[in-house]
Amino acid sequence: MNRWLPFCLGNKTISAQLMRAENQPSGFDYLRLSLAISVIAVHNISICYGMQIHLEMWGGPLHPILKFIVPCFFAMSGFLVAGSLERNTVPAFLTLRFQRIVPGLSVETLISALLLRALLTSLSLTDYFSHEEFWRYMASIVGWVHIYLPGVFENRSPPNYVNGSIWTIPLNWNAMLQWQLWE
C-alpha cells in the first residue's frame, strides 16, 4: 500500500474511483452548487444592503475568503464543463450546454420581466410593456444582457439594476465606481 494515498485508498487509483462513479463524481457537483450559492450571496449584499456595506465587507477580515469564491466557482465549473466536452462530441456538448442554460435563463427572465417586475414598476402596465427598455431586457434570454427594467428600482441609489447577482459579475467594479461618484 502506498502511504501517500489519502484516505487509505489502498491499491485503488483515482482513475479506478472515477470509473466506479461513471466519471461523474457527485462531490464536485455539490462543491459547485455550494460555490454558486456563495457567489449569489456575496453579490446580493450590495443589492440588499447597499454599496457602503458591500465596500466595508470587501475591506474587512472576510476579504481573502470573498476574493477566493468567484475564482473557485469558475475553476470548478471549468473542470466540469471540460469533462463534459471530453465525454461528448462537439454537437452533443453544445446541445447539452444549450439545454442546461437556455431554459433556466428564459424562465428567470420571463418571471422577472412579466410577473415580479410588472408588480414593482412605477409605470402603468401599458407604459411598462410598451417601453423599449422592457424589450431590451427580454434580449437577456439569448445572452444580450440588459440589467434595467423601466420604472423598477428607479428611486433607489445605485445600483438600481434587476437581478444583479446574476448579471453583475462583470459589472460589479463599474457599479462600485459609479456609486462612489454619487457620494
Rosetta silent file (secondary structure, phi, psi, omega in degrees, C-alpha in Angstrom):
SEQUENCE: MNRWLPFCLGNKTISAQLMRAENQPSGFDYLRLSLAISVIAVHNISICYGMQIHLEMWGGPLHPILKFIVPCFFAMSGFLVAGSLERNTVPAFLTLRFQRIVPGLSVETLISALLLRALLTSLSLTDYFSHEEFWRYMASIVGWVHIYLPGVFENRSPPNYVNGSIWTIPLNWNAMLQWQLWE
SCORE:     score description
SCORE:     0.000 S_00000001
   1 L     0.000  133.108  179.749    0.000    0.000    0.000 S_00000001
   2 L   -77.913  121.083 -175.415    1.302    3.444   -0.973 S_00000001
   3 L   -73.002   -9.782 -179.299    1.487    5.541    2.182 S_00000001
   4 L   -89.198  -11.151  179.398    0.997    8.766    0.222 S_00000001
   5 L   -74.799  125.466 -177.690   -2.517    7.934   -0.986 S_00000001
   6 H   -71.906  156.751  173.209   -5.017    9.861    1.110 S_00000001
   7 H    59.430   27.926  175.119   -7.933    8.265    2.915 S_00000001
   8 H    52.054   53.774  178.620   -6.452    4.753    2.754 S_00000001
   9 L   -71.238  -14.373 -179.755   -7.380    4.098   -0.865 S_00000001
  10 L    66.122 -132.358 -179.750   -5.090    1.120   -0.796 S_00000001
  11 L   -84.656   -1.528  179.696   -4.372   -0.159   -4.296 S_00000001
  12 L   -71.793  141.530  176.838   -7.272    1.816   -5.780 S_00000001
  13 L  -104.968  165.248  176.985   -6.340    4.623   -8.121 S_00000001
  14 H   -62.222  -38.922  178.310   -8.157    7.866   -8.747 S_00000001
  15 H   -60.431  -42.044  178.904   -8.877    6.602  -12.257 S_00000001
  16 H   -65.500  -39.204  178.460  -10.488    3.442  -10.834 S_00000001
  17 H   -65.201  -40.046  178.190  -12.595    5.519   -8.451 S_00000001
  18 H   -65.514  -40.058  178.148  -13.758    7.747  -11.324 S_00000001
  19 H   -62.948  -39.651  178.871  -14.679    4.709  -13.416 S_00000001
  20 H   -61.994  -34.370  178.864  -16.675    3.362  -10.467 S_00000001
  21 L   -91.320   12.388 -179.865  -18.582    6.664  -10.337 S_00000001
  22 L    56.085   40.828  178.841  -19.060    6.568  -14.133 S_00000001
  23 L    57.495   22.403  178.124  -16.835    9.668  -14.497 S_00000001
  24 L  -135.097   69.215  179.622  -19.385   11.775  -12.638 S_00000001
  25 L   -67.389  123.624 -173.681  -18.315   12.129   -9.023 S_00000001
  26 H   -69.901  -21.450  179.776  -21.150   13.915   -7.263 S_00000001
  27 H   -58.151  -37.122  177.513  -18.872   15.639   -4.774 S_00000001
  28 H   -65.525  -38.155  178.271  -17.806   18.081   -7.478 S_00000001
  29 H   -64.155  -41.868  178.655  -21.443   18.884   -8.228 S_00000001
  30 H   -65.972  -40.554  178.263  -22.101   19.608   -4.542 S_00000001
  31 H   -64.682  -43.462  178.701  -18.993   21.775   -4.305 S_00000001
  32 H   -62.490  -42.364  178.421  -20.000   23.677   -7.461 S_00000001
  33 H   -63.004  -43.370  178.141  -23.526   24.215   -6.094 S_00000001
  34 H   -61.690  -42.571  178.365  -22.122   25.474   -2.777 S_00000001
  35 H   -66.685  -38.830  178.667  -19.805   27.857   -4.589 S_00000001
  36 H   -62.768  -43.233  178.118  -22.648   29.094   -6.844 S_00000001
  37 H   -64.240  -39.047  178.248  -24.811   29.848   -3.813 S_00000001
  38 H   -64.228  -41.262  178.335  -21.862   31.653   -2.204 S_00000001
  39 H   -61.174  -46.075  179.781  -21.340   33.771   -5.339 S_00000001
  40 H   -63.069  -42.935 -179.712  -25.018   34.768   -5.364 S_00000001
  41 H   -62.053  -44.690 -179.245  -24.957   35.563   -1.640 S_00000001
  42 H   -64.521  -42.339 -179.677  -21.868   37.758   -1.947 S_00000001
  43 H   -70.441  -25.385  179.883  -23.280   39.634   -4.933 S_00000001
  44 H   -75.397  -15.557 -179.020  -26.608   40.155   -3.175 S_00000001
  45 H   -61.104  -45.817  179.357  -25.013   42.124   -0.357 S_00000001
  46 H   -67.683  -31.635 -178.860  -24.702   45.272   -2.469 S_00000001
  47 H   -73.041  -44.343 -175.508  -28.213   44.776   -3.798 S_00000001
  48 H   -83.022  -36.801 -172.201  -29.880   44.199   -0.427 S_00000001
  49 H  -114.305   -5.766  178.228  -27.799   46.376    1.889 S_00000001
  50 L    97.054  163.174 -174.961  -26.253   48.959   -0.412 S_00000001
  51 H   -69.698  -29.179  179.109  -22.834   49.638   -1.767 S_00000001
  52 H   -60.813  -47.862  178.448  -21.492   51.069    1.516 S_00000001
  53 H   -64.144  -40.593  178.792  -21.936   47.722    3.312 S_00000001
  54 H   -58.296  -47.875 -179.349  -20.572   45.921    0.258 S_00000001
  55 H   -66.719  -38.211  177.287  -17.395   48.030    0.288 S_00000001
  56 H   -63.510  -40.066  179.767  -16.989   47.645    4.057 S_00000001
  57 H   -63.466  -42.707 -179.334  -17.315   43.876    3.708 S_00000001
  58 H   -70.217  -20.149  177.107  -14.646   43.782    0.985 S_00000001
  59 H   -94.859   -2.057 -175.790  -12.341   45.825    3.192 S_00000001
  60 L   -92.502 -167.529 -175.940  -12.921   43.682    6.277 S_00000001
  61 L   -69.261  -18.205  178.484  -11.493   40.435    7.605 S_00000001
  62 L   -82.552   -4.320 -175.793  -13.573   38.305    5.192 S_00000001
  63 H   -48.975  -49.350 -178.977  -11.858   39.894    2.181 S_00000001
  64 H   -61.327  -38.343 -179.966   -9.496   36.951    1.439 S_00000001
  65 H   -69.144  -44.662 -179.078  -12.345   34.421    1.575 S_00000001
  66 H   -62.997  -38.389  179.998  -14.664   36.556   -0.537 S_00000001
  67 H   -69.489  -19.389 -177.042  -11.960   37.125   -3.132 S_00000001
  68 H   -87.059  -23.607 -171.225  -11.460   33.350   -3.344 S_00000001
  69 H   -65.811  -52.230 -175.697  -15.120   32.367   -4.026 S_00000001
  70 H   -64.364  -47.315  177.118  -15.591   33.520   -7.646 S_00000001
  71 H   -59.998  -36.529  177.177  -12.286   32.116   -8.976 S_00000001
  72 H   -63.673  -42.811  179.190  -13.048   28.786   -7.244 S_00000001
  73 H   -62.463  -45.692  179.755  -16.503   28.706   -8.834 S_00000001
  74 H   -64.502  -40.770  178.907  -15.108   29.447  -12.289 S_00000001
  75 H   -63.952  -47.966 -179.979  -12.354   26.868  -11.893 S_00000001
  76 H   -61.626  -44.102  178.414  -14.745   24.163  -10.677 S_00000001
  77 H   -62.497  -41.530  178.893  -17.218   24.971  -13.448 S_00000001
  78 H   -61.285  -42.639  177.985  -14.406   24.915  -15.995 S_00000001
  79 H   -62.520  -43.943 -178.576  -13.262   21.479  -14.863 S_00000001
  80 H   -69.098  -39.312  178.100  -16.795   20.082  -15.032 S_00000001
  81 H   -68.176  -40.650  177.470  -17.536   21.664  -18.430 S_00000001
  82 H   -62.828  -38.581  176.528  -14.190   20.442  -19.796 S_00000001
  83 H   -63.864  -37.994  177.309  -15.051   16.942  -18.557 S_00000001
  84 H   -65.305  -41.287  177.639  -18.384   17.168  -20.352 S_00000001
  85 H   -64.057  -37.594  179.915  -16.622   18.200  -23.570 S_00000001
  86 H   -67.204  -34.320 -177.676  -14.210   15.300  -23.201 S_00000001
  87 H   -83.275  -14.679 -172.743  -17.047   12.771  -22.790 S_00000001
  88 L  -125.982  163.407  170.821  -19.178   14.062  -25.692 S_00000001
  89 L   -74.430  163.786 -178.866  -18.889   15.064  -29.313 S_00000001
  90 H   -60.704  -46.388  177.969  -18.878   18.807  -30.008 S_00000001
  91 H   -61.571  -39.831  178.566  -22.503   18.857  -31.300 S_00000001
  92 H   -66.304  -41.122  178.161  -23.681   16.822  -28.286 S_00000001
  93 H   -60.897  -47.499  179.952  -21.701   19.078  -25.932 S_00000001
  94 H   -63.596  -37.649  176.915  -23.213   22.246  -27.446 S_00000001
  95 H   -63.976  -44.151  178.259  -26.689   20.720  -27.237 S_00000001
  96 H   -62.917  -41.226  178.338  -26.150   19.851  -23.583 S_00000001
  97 H   -63.397  -43.550  178.545  -24.879   23.375  -22.804 S_00000001
  98 H   -60.350  -46.363 -178.870  -27.899   24.880  -24.581 S_00000001
  99 H   -65.750  -27.947 -179.175  -30.271   22.590  -22.678 S_00000001
 100 H   -81.736  -35.227 -172.299  -28.631   23.491  -19.381 S_00000001
 101 H   -93.864  -50.114 -168.801  -28.509   27.271  -19.819 S_00000001
 102 H   -64.978  -44.336 -179.060  -31.377   28.484  -22.003 S_00000001
 103 H   -60.555  -46.953  179.621  -34.425   27.028  -20.190 S_00000001
 104 H   -65.309  -42.214  178.526  -33.435   28.382  -16.773 S_00000001
 105 H   -63.887  -39.864  178.735  -32.336   31.709  -18.186 S_00000001
 106 H   -64.686  -47.033 -179.508  -35.605   32.018  -20.133 S_00000001
 107 H   -63.032  -45.531  179.937  -37.760   31.225  -17.110 S_00000001
 108 H   -60.690  -46.181 -178.864  -35.815   33.617  -14.873 S_00000001
 109 H   -64.168  -44.829 -179.309  -36.009   36.437  -17.421 S_00000001
 110 H   -66.003  -43.225  178.587  -39.715   35.918  -18.104 S_00000001
 111 H   -63.340  -44.260 -179.689  -40.643   35.699  -14.417 S_00000001
 112 H   -62.998  -47.094 -174.251  -38.587   38.815  -13.631 S_00000001
 113 H   -79.117  -37.931 -173.128  -39.909   40.882  -16.528 S_00000001
 114 H   -91.676  -37.871 -173.408  -43.508   39.692  -16.725 S_00000001
 115 H  -103.243  -67.640 -173.487  -44.541   38.869  -13.192 S_00000001
 116 H   -64.920  -50.076 -175.218  -42.363   40.250  -10.433 S_00000001
 117 H   -72.521  -30.193  176.339  -41.138   43.442  -12.054 S_00000001
 118 H   -63.336  -28.746  177.604  -44.516   44.286  -13.562 S_00000001
 119 H   -79.198  -22.706 -174.512  -45.794   44.373   -9.965 S_00000001
 120 H  -100.809   -8.391 -175.520  -42.919   46.604   -8.798 S_00000001
 121 L   -72.830  150.328  176.356  -42.773   49.175  -11.595 S_00000001
 122 L   -87.533   -7.317  179.500  -43.824   52.764  -11.045 S_00000001
 123 L   -87.290  160.316  171.409  -45.166   52.915  -14.613 S_00000001
 124 L   -67.586  155.513 -178.533  -48.609   51.874  -15.730 S_00000001
 125 H   -60.441  -35.245  178.113  -48.619   48.352  -17.130 S_00000001
 126 H   -63.346  -46.944  178.444  -49.310   49.709  -20.631 S_00000001
 127 H   -65.545  -38.570 -179.733  -46.309   52.045  -20.419 S_00000001
 128 H   -61.515  -51.891 -176.344  -44.184   49.311  -18.851 S_00000001
 129 H   -73.743  -17.465  178.157  -44.879   46.708  -21.546 S_00000001
 130 H   -96.414   -6.886 -178.738  -44.526   49.230  -24.384 S_00000001
 131 L   -70.211  138.464 -178.493  -41.249   50.692  -23.078 S_00000001
 132 H   -66.257  -28.471  178.468  -38.200   49.846  -25.221 S_00000001
 133 H   -65.438  -32.870  174.980  -36.130   49.017  -22.104 S_00000001
 134 H   -60.535  -45.751 -178.192  -38.573   46.190  -21.328 S_00000001
 135 H   -70.990  -32.454  174.693  -37.935   44.673  -24.753 S_00000001
 136 H   -64.601  -40.698  178.894  -34.176   45.142  -24.397 S_00000001
 137 H   -61.136  -36.898  179.372  -34.338   43.259  -21.099 S_00000001
 138 H   -62.815  -23.523  177.618  -36.092   40.369  -22.856 S_00000001
 139 H   -66.876  -11.962  176.492  -32.996   40.026  -25.065 S_00000001
 140 H   -61.268  -24.568  179.159  -31.250   38.614  -21.973 S_00000001
 141 H   -59.185  -35.807 -177.972  -32.847   35.285  -22.910 S_00000001
 142 H   -99.923   12.355  174.245  -30.466   34.999  -25.872 S_00000001
 143 L    96.511   -0.759  175.918  -27.450   36.304  -23.976 S_00000001
 144 L   -90.920   92.355 -166.094  -27.628   40.014  -24.848 S_00000001
 145 L   -76.046  129.059  171.352  -27.640   41.147  -21.243 S_00000001
 146 L  -131.077  137.839 -171.037  -29.613   44.192  -20.089 S_00000001
 147 L  -112.729    3.577 -178.385  -29.981   44.890  -16.403 S_00000001
 148 L  -115.524  143.177  170.750  -32.634   47.612  -16.230 S_00000001
 149 L  -121.438  142.722 -174.549  -36.408   47.425  -16.386 S_00000001
 150 L   -63.757  127.502  175.834  -38.468   50.591  -16.844 S_00000001
 151 L    77.225    4.221 -178.373  -39.697   52.126  -13.615 S_00000001
 152 L  -100.515  126.362  179.418  -38.217   49.401  -11.412 S_00000001
 153 L    58.627   26.553 -175.732  -35.989   50.499   -8.513 S_00000001
 154 L   -70.744  -23.184  179.248  -35.727   53.969  -10.072 S_00000001
 155 L   -92.734    4.427 -179.480  -35.775   55.709   -6.670 S_00000001
 156 L   -92.124  140.437  176.811  -33.033   53.510   -5.285 S_00000001
 157 L   -66.054  159.913 -177.279  -29.479   54.756   -5.171 S_00000001
 158 L   -53.618  146.407   -2.865  -27.101   52.827   -7.392 S_00000001
 159 L   -83.965  136.644  178.870  -27.140   50.035   -8.197 S_00000001
 160 L  -109.792   30.901 -178.590  -30.726   50.096   -9.473 S_00000001
 161 L   -90.198  164.282 -177.946  -30.419   47.083  -11.729 S_00000001
 162 L  -100.754  137.649  179.061  -32.568   43.969  -11.814 S_00000001
 163 L    56.879   46.738 -177.287  -31.140   40.533  -10.918 S_00000001
 164 H   -58.030  -33.879 -177.842  -27.805   41.987  -10.006 S_00000001
 165 H   -68.764  -20.190  176.849  -26.482   38.751   -8.567 S_00000001
 166 H   -88.417  -46.110 -168.734  -26.835   37.141  -11.991 S_00000001
 167 H   -95.340  -13.541 -167.435  -25.701   39.931  -14.277 S_00000001
 168 L   -94.483    4.316  178.449  -23.248   41.990  -12.265 S_00000001
 169 L   -54.437  -50.711  177.914  -20.177   39.786  -12.058 S_00000001
 170 L   -77.897  -14.413 -175.376  -18.573   41.712  -14.953 S_00000001
 171 L  -100.368   -6.064 -172.066  -20.321   44.935  -13.944 S_00000001
 172 H   -58.095  -47.189 -177.137  -19.547   44.972  -10.212 S_00000001
 173 H   -66.327  -37.679  177.197  -16.445   47.181  -10.316 S_00000001
 174 H   -62.314  -43.058  179.601  -18.166   49.643  -12.641 S_00000001
 175 H   -63.752  -39.469  179.183  -21.148   49.835  -10.259 S_00000001
 176 H   -64.799  -41.111  178.072  -18.848   50.458   -7.289 S_00000001
 177 H   -64.199  -41.838  177.883  -17.124   53.283   -9.150 S_00000001
 178 H   -62.830  -41.240 -179.180  -20.495   54.793  -10.098 S_00000001
 179 H   -62.570  -41.808 -179.379  -21.662   54.530   -6.501 S_00000001
 180 H   -65.341  -31.862  176.908  -18.583   56.344   -5.243 S_00000001
 181 H   -68.583  -27.297  179.825  -19.255   59.155   -7.732 S_00000001
 182 H   -74.286  -24.217 -177.358  -22.754   59.581   -6.263 S_00000001
 183 L   -69.970    0.000    0.000  -21.361   60.188   -2.760 S_00000001
